[in-house]
mmCIF file of C-alpha atoms and ligand atoms in Angstrom:
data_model
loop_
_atom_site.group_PDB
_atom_site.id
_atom_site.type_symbol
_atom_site.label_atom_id
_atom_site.label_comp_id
_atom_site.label_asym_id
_atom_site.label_seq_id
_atom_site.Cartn_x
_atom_site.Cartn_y
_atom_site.Cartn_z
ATOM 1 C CA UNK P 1 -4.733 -19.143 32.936
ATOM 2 C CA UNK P 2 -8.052 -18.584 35.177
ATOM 3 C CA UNK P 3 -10.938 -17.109 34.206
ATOM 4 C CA UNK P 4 -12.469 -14.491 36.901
ATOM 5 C CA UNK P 5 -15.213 -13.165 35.212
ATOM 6 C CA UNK P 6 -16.571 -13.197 31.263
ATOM 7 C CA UNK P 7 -18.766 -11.365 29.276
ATOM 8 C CA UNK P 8 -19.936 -12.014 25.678
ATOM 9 C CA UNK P 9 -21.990 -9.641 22.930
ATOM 10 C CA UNK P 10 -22.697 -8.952 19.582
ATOM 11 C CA UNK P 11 -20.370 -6.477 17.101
ATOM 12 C CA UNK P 12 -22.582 -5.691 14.459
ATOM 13 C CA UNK P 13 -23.100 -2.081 14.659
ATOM 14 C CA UNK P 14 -21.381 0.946 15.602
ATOM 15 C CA UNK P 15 -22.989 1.725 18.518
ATOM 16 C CA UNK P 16 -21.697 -2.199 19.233
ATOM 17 C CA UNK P 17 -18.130 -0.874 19.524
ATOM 18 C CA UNK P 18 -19.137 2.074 21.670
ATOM 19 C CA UNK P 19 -20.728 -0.384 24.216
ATOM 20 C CA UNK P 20 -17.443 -2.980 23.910
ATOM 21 C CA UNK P 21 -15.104 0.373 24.782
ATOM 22 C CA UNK P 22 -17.084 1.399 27.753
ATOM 23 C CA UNK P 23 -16.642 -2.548 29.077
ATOM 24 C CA UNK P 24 -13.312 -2.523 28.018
ATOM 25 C CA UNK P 25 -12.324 0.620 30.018
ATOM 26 C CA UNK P 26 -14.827 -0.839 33.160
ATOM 27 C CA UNK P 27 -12.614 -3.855 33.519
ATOM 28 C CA UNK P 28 -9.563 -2.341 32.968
ATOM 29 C CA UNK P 29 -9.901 -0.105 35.597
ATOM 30 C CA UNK P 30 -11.555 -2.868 37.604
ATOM 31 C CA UNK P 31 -7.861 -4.715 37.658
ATOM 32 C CA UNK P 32 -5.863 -1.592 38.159
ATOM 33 C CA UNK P 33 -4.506 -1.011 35.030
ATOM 34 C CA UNK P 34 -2.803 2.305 34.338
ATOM 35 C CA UNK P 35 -4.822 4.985 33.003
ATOM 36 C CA UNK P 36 -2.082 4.940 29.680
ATOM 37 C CA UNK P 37 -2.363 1.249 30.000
ATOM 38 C CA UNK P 38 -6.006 1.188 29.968
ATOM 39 C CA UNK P 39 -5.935 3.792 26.919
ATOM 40 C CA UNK P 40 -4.244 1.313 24.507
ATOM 41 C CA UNK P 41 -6.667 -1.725 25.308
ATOM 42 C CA UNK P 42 -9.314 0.153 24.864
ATOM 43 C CA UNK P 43 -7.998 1.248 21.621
ATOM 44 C CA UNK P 44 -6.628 -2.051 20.274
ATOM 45 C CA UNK P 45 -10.270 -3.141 21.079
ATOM 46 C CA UNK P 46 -11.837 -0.545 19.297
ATOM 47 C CA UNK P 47 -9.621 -1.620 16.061
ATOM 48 C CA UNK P 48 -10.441 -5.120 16.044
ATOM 49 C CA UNK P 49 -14.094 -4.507 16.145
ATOM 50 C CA UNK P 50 -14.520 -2.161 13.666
ATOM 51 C CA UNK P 51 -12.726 -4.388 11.374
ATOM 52 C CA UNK P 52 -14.961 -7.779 12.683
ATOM 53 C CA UNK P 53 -17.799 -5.164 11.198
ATOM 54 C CA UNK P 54 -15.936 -3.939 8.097
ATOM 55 C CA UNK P 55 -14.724 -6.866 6.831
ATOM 56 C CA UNK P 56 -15.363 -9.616 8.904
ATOM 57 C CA UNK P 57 -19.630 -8.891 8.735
ATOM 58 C CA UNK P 58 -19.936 -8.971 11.968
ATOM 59 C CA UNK P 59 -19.771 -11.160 14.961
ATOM 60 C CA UNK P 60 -19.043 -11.724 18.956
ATOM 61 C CA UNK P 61 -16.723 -10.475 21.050
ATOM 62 C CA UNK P 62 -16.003 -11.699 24.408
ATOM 63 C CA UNK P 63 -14.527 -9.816 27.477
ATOM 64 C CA UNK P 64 -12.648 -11.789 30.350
ATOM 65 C CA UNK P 65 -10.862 -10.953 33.247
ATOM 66 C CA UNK P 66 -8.301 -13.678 33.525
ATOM 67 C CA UNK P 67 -5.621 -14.607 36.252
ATOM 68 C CA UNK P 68 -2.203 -16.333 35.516
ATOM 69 C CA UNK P 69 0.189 -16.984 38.567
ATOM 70 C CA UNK P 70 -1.310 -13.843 40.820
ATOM 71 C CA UNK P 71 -0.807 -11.532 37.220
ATOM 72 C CA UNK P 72 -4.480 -10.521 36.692
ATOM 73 C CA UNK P 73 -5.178 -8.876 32.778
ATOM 74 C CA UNK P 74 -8.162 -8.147 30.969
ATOM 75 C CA UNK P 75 -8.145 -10.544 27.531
ATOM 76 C CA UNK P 76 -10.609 -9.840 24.533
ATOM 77 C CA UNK P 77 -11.702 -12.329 21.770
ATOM 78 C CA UNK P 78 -13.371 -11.686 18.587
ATOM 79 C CA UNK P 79 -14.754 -13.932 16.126
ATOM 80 C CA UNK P 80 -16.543 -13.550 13.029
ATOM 81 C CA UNK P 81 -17.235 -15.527 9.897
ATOM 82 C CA UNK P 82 -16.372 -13.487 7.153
ATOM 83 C CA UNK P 83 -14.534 -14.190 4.755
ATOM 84 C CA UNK P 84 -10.942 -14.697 6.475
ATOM 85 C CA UNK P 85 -7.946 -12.996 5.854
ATOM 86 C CA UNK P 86 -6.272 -14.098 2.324
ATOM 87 C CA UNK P 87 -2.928 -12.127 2.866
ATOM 88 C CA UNK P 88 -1.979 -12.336 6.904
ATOM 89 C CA UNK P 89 1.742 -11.046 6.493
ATOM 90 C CA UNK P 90 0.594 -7.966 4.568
ATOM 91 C CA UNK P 91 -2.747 -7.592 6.763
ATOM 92 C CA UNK P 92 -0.320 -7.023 9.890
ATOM 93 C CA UNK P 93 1.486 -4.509 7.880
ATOM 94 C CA UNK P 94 1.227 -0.702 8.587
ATOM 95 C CA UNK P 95 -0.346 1.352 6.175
ATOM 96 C CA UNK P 96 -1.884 -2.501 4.414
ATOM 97 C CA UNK P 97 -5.665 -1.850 3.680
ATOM 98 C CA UNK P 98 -8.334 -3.507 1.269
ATOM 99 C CA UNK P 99 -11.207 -1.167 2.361
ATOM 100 C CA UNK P 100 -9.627 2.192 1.847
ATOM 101 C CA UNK P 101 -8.294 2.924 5.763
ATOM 102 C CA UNK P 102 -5.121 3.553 7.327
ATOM 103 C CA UNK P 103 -4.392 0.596 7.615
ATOM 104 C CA UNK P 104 -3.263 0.959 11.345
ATOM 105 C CA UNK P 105 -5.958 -1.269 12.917
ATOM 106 C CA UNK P 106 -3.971 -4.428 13.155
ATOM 107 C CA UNK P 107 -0.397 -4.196 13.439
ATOM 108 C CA UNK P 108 -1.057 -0.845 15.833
ATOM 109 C CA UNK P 109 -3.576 -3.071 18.150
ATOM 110 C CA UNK P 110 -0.873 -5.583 18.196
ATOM 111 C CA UNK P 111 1.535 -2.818 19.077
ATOM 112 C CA UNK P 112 -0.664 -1.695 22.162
ATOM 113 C CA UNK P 113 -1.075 -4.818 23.783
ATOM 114 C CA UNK P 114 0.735 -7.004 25.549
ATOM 115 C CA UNK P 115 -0.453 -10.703 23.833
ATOM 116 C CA UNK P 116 -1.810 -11.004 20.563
ATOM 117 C CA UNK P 117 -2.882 -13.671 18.385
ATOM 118 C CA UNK P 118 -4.626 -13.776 15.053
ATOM 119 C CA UNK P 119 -6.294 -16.882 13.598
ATOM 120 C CA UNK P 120 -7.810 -16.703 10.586
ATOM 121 C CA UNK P 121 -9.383 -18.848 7.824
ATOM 122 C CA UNK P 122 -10.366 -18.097 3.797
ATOM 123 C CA UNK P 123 -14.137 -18.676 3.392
ATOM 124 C CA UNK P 124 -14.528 -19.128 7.624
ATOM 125 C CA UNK P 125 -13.724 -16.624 9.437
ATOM 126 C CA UNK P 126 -11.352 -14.704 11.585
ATOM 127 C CA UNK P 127 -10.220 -15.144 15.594
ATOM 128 C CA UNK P 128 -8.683 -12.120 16.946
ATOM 129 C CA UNK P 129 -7.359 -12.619 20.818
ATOM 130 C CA UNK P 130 -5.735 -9.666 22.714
ATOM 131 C CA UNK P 131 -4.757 -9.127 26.160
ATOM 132 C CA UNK P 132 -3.105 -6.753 28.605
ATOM 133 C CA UNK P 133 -1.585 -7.438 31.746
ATOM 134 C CA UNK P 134 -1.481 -5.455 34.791
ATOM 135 C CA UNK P 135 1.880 -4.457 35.040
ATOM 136 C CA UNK J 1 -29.012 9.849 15.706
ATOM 137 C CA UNK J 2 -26.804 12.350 18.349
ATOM 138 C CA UNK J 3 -25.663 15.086 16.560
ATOM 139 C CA UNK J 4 -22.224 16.994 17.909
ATOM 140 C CA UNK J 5 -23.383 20.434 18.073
ATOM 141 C CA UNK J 6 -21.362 23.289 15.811
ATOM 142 C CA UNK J 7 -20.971 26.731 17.465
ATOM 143 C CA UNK J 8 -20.160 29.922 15.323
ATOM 144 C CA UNK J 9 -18.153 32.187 17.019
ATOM 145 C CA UNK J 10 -17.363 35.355 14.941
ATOM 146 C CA UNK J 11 -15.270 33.644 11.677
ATOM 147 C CA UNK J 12 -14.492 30.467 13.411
ATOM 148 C CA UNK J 13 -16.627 26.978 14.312
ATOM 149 C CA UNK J 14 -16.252 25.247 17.469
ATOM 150 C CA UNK J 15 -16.661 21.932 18.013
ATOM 151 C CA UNK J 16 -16.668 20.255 21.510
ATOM 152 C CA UNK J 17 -16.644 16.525 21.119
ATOM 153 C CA UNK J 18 -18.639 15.349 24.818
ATOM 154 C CA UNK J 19 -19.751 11.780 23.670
ATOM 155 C CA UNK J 20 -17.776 8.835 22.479
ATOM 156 C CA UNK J 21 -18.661 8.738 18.771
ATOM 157 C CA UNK J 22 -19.123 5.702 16.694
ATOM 158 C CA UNK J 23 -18.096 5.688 13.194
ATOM 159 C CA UNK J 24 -21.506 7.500 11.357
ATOM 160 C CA UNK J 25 -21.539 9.791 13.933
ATOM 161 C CA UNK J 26 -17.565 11.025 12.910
ATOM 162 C CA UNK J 27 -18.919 10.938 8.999
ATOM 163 C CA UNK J 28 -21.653 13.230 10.218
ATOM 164 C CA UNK J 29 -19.163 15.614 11.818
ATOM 165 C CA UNK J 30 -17.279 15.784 8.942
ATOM 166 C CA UNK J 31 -19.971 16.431 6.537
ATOM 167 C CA UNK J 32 -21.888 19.046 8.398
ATOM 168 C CA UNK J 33 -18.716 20.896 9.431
ATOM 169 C CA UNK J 34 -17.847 21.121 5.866
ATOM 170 C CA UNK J 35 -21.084 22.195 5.088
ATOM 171 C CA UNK J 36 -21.074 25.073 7.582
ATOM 172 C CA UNK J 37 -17.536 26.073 6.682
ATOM 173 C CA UNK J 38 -18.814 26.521 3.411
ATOM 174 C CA UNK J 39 -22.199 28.470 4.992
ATOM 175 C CA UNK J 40 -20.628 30.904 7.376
ATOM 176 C CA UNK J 41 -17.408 31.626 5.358
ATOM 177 C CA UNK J 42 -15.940 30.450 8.489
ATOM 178 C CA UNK J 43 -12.292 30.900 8.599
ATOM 179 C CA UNK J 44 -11.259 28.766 11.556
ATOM 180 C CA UNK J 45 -12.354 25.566 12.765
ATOM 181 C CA UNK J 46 -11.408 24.504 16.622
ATOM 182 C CA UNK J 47 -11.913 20.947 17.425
ATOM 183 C CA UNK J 48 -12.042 20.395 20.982
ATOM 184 C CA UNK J 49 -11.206 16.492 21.552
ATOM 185 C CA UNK J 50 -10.283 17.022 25.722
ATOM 186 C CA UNK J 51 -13.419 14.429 26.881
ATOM 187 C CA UNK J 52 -12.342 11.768 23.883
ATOM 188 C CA UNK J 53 -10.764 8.821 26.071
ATOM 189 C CA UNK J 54 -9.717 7.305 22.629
ATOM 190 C CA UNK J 55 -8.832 8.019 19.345
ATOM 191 C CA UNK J 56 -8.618 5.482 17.126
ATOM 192 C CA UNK J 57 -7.524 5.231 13.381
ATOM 193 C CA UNK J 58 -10.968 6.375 12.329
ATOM 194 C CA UNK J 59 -11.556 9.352 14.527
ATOM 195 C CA UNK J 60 -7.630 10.190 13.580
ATOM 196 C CA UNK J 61 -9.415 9.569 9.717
ATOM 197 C CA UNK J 62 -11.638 12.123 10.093
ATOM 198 C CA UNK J 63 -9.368 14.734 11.970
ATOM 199 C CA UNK J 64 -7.053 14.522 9.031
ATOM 200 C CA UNK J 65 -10.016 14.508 6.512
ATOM 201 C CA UNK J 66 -11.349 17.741 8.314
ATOM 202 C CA UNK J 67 -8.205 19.383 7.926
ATOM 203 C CA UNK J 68 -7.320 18.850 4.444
ATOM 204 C CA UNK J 69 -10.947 19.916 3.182
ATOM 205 C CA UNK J 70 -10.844 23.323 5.542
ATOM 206 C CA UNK J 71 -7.751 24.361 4.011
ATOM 207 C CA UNK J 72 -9.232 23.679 0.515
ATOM 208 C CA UNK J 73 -12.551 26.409 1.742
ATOM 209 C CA UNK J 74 -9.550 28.111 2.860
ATOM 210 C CA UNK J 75 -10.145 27.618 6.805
ATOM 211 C CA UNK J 76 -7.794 26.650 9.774
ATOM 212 C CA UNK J 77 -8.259 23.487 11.632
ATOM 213 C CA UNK J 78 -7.205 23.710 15.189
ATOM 214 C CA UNK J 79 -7.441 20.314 17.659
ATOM 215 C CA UNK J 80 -7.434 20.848 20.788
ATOM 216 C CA UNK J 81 -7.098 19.466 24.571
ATOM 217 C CA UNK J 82 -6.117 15.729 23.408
ATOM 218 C CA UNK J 83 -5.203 13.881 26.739
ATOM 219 C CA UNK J 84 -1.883 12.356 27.199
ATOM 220 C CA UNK J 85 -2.812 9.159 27.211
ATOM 221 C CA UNK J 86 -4.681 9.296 24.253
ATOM 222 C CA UNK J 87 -1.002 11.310 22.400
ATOM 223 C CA UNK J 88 0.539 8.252 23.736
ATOM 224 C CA UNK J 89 -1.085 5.635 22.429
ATOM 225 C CA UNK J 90 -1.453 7.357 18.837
ATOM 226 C CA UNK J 91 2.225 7.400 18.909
ATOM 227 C CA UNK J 92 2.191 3.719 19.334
ATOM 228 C CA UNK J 93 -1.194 3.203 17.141
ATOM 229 C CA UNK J 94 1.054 4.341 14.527
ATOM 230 C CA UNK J 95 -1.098 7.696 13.450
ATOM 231 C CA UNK J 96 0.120 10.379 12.737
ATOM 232 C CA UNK J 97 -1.974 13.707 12.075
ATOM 233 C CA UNK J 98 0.404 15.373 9.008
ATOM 234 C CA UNK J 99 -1.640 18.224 8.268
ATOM 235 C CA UNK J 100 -3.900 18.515 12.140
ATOM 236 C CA UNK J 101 -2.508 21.664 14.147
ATOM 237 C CA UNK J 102 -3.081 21.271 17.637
ATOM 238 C CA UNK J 103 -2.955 23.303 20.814
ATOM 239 C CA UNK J 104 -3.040 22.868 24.458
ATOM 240 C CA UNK J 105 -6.655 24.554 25.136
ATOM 241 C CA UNK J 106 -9.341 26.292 23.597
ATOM 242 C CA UNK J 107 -7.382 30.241 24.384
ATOM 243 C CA UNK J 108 -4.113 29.105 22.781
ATOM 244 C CA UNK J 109 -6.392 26.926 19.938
ATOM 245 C CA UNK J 110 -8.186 30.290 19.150
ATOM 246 C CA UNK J 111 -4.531 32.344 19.058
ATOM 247 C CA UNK J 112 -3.216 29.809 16.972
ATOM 248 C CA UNK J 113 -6.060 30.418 14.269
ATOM 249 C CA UNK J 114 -6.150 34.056 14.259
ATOM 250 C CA UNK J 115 -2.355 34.221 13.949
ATOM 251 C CA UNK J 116 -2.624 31.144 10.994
ATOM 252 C CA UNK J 117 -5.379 34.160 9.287
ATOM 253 C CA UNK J 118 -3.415 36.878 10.130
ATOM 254 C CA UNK J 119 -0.267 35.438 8.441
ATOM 255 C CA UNK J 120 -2.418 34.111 5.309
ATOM 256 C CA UNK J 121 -4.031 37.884 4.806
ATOM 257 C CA UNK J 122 0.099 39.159 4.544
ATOM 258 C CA UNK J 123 1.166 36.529 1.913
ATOM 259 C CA UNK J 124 -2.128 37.136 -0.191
HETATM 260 N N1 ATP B 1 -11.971 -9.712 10.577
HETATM 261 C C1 ATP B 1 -11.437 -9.586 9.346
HETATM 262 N N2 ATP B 1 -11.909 -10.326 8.317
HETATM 263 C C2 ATP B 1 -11.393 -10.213 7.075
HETATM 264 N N3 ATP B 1 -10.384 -9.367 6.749
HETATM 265 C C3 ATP B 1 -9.874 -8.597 7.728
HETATM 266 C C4 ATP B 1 -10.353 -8.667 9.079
HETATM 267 N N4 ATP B 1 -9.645 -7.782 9.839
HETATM 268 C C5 ATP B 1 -8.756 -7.210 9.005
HETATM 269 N N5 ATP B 1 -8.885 -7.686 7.739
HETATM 270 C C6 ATP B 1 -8.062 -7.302 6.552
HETATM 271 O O1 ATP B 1 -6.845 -6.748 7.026
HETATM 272 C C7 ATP B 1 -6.665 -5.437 6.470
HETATM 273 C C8 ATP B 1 -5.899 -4.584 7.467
HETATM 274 O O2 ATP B 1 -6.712 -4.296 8.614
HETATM 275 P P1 ATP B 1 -6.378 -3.006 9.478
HETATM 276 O O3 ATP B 1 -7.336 -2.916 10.595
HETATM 277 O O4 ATP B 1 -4.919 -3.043 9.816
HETATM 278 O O5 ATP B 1 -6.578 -1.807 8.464
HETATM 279 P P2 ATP B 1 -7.967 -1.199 7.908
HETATM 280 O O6 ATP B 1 -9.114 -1.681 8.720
HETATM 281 O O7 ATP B 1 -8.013 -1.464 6.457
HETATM 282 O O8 ATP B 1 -7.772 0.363 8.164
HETATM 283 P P3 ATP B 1 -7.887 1.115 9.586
HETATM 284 O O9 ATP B 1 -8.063 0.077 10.645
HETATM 285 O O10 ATP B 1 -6.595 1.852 9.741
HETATM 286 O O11 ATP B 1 -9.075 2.008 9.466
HETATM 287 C C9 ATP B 1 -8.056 -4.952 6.164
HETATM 288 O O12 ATP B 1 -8.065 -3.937 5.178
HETATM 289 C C10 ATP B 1 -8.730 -6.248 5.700
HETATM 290 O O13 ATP B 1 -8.397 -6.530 4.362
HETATM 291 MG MG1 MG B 2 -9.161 -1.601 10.805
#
């Protein structure tokens, strides 16, 4: 997998997430993706870095536009080190919360992208990756 | 902070949602429109989400949350003008909005909550 182009910031603070959706959506449409298409990254985005805020206490995400035999997609990365995720089976469950949401953030961001990957450690921290192809 | 402006129009509130909120900005929504349901009396609340490129579980949060506590002050919640894309991907996002009525555009929004009144002042 190439990388085109990459971008990395802070997600600390609301207005953080605003700033990561409008990058999201500017690469998106950069590569061509569909405007449903570019709808769900943005939105699977917008989960994971609310909860890198909520529960992860913040931390970076990074944007890239990668390449993978002529398939271009845009690929997102956040990391924090909060304290992990104790229960990974029932955090990827609809409807699973510990801080009083819907639960939805996870296993619907996984839903709306094409590749995702979570990686997380108790007392470390969390790695959330995500990316949508072009289709 | 931005503050979403609330219009009174006769009995109802309208809301026109032209910025991409972050999450205190959709608590402050929520509190202030309850607050001026509660002022005005207001009867109907119309929501208009058509510039929102995304809704995400929190915004979805909040819609809900403003329903439920307009019916409590005895109000209708209408949302209206969400894009296709955005029903699409809430399908998949896995929200659902049990108790958010929604309409095509602001005329048919408005309808809907003087017919929702209308019907509530014969069953009283
Ligand atoms: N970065 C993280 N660090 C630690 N725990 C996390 C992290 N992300 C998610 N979790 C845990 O996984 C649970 C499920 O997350 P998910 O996003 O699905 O739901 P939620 O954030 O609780 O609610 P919603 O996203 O619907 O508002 C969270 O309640 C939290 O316990
Ligand atoms: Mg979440």
């Amino acid at each position: 997998m190439n990388v085109e182009k990459t971008l990395t910031f802070p997600v600390k603070i609301g207005e953080d997430v605003v700033r990561l959706r409008q990058v999201v959506r500017a690469e998106a449409i950069a590569i061509g993706l569909s405007l449903v298409d570019q709808t769900k990254v943005i939105t699977a985005a917008s989960e994971i870095a609310r909860n890198t805020i909520d529960y992860g206490k913040g931390g970076d995400v990074t944007i890239e536009v990668v390449n993978t035999s002529g398939r271009r997609g845009v690929k997102v990365v956040f990391a924090d080190n909060g304290p992990g995720i104790v229960d990974m089976e029932k955090a990827l469950t609809d409807g699973y919360t510990t801080g009083g949401g819907l639960g939805l953030g996870l296993s619907g961001a996984k839903r709306l992208v094409n590749e995702f990957d979570v990686k997380s450690t108790v007392g470390h921290g969390t790695v959330v990756t995500l990316i949508r192809w072009k289709a | 902070m931005e503050q979403i402006p609330i219009l009174r129009i006769g009995d109802c509130l309208l809301v026109s949602i032209q910025v991409d909120m972050h999450d205190r900005m959709a608590i402050n929504l929520q509190d202030s429109l309850t607050t001026r349901i509660v002022e005005t009396n207001a009867r109907g609340v119309l929501i208009d989400i058509s510039a929102l490129e995304i809704v995400g579980s929190f915004i979805g949060r909040m819609l809900n949350n403003i329903a439920s506590m307009s019916r409590v002050l005895d109000a209708v919640t209408v949302v209206v003008g969400m894009r296709p894309a955005v029903a699409i991907t809430l399908v998949e996002l896995g929200l659902e909005l049990p108790g958010v009525k929604t309409a095509l555009n602001v005329d048919r929004g408005l309808l809907l909550i003087r017919r929702q009144i209308d019907d509530g002042a014969e069953h009283a």
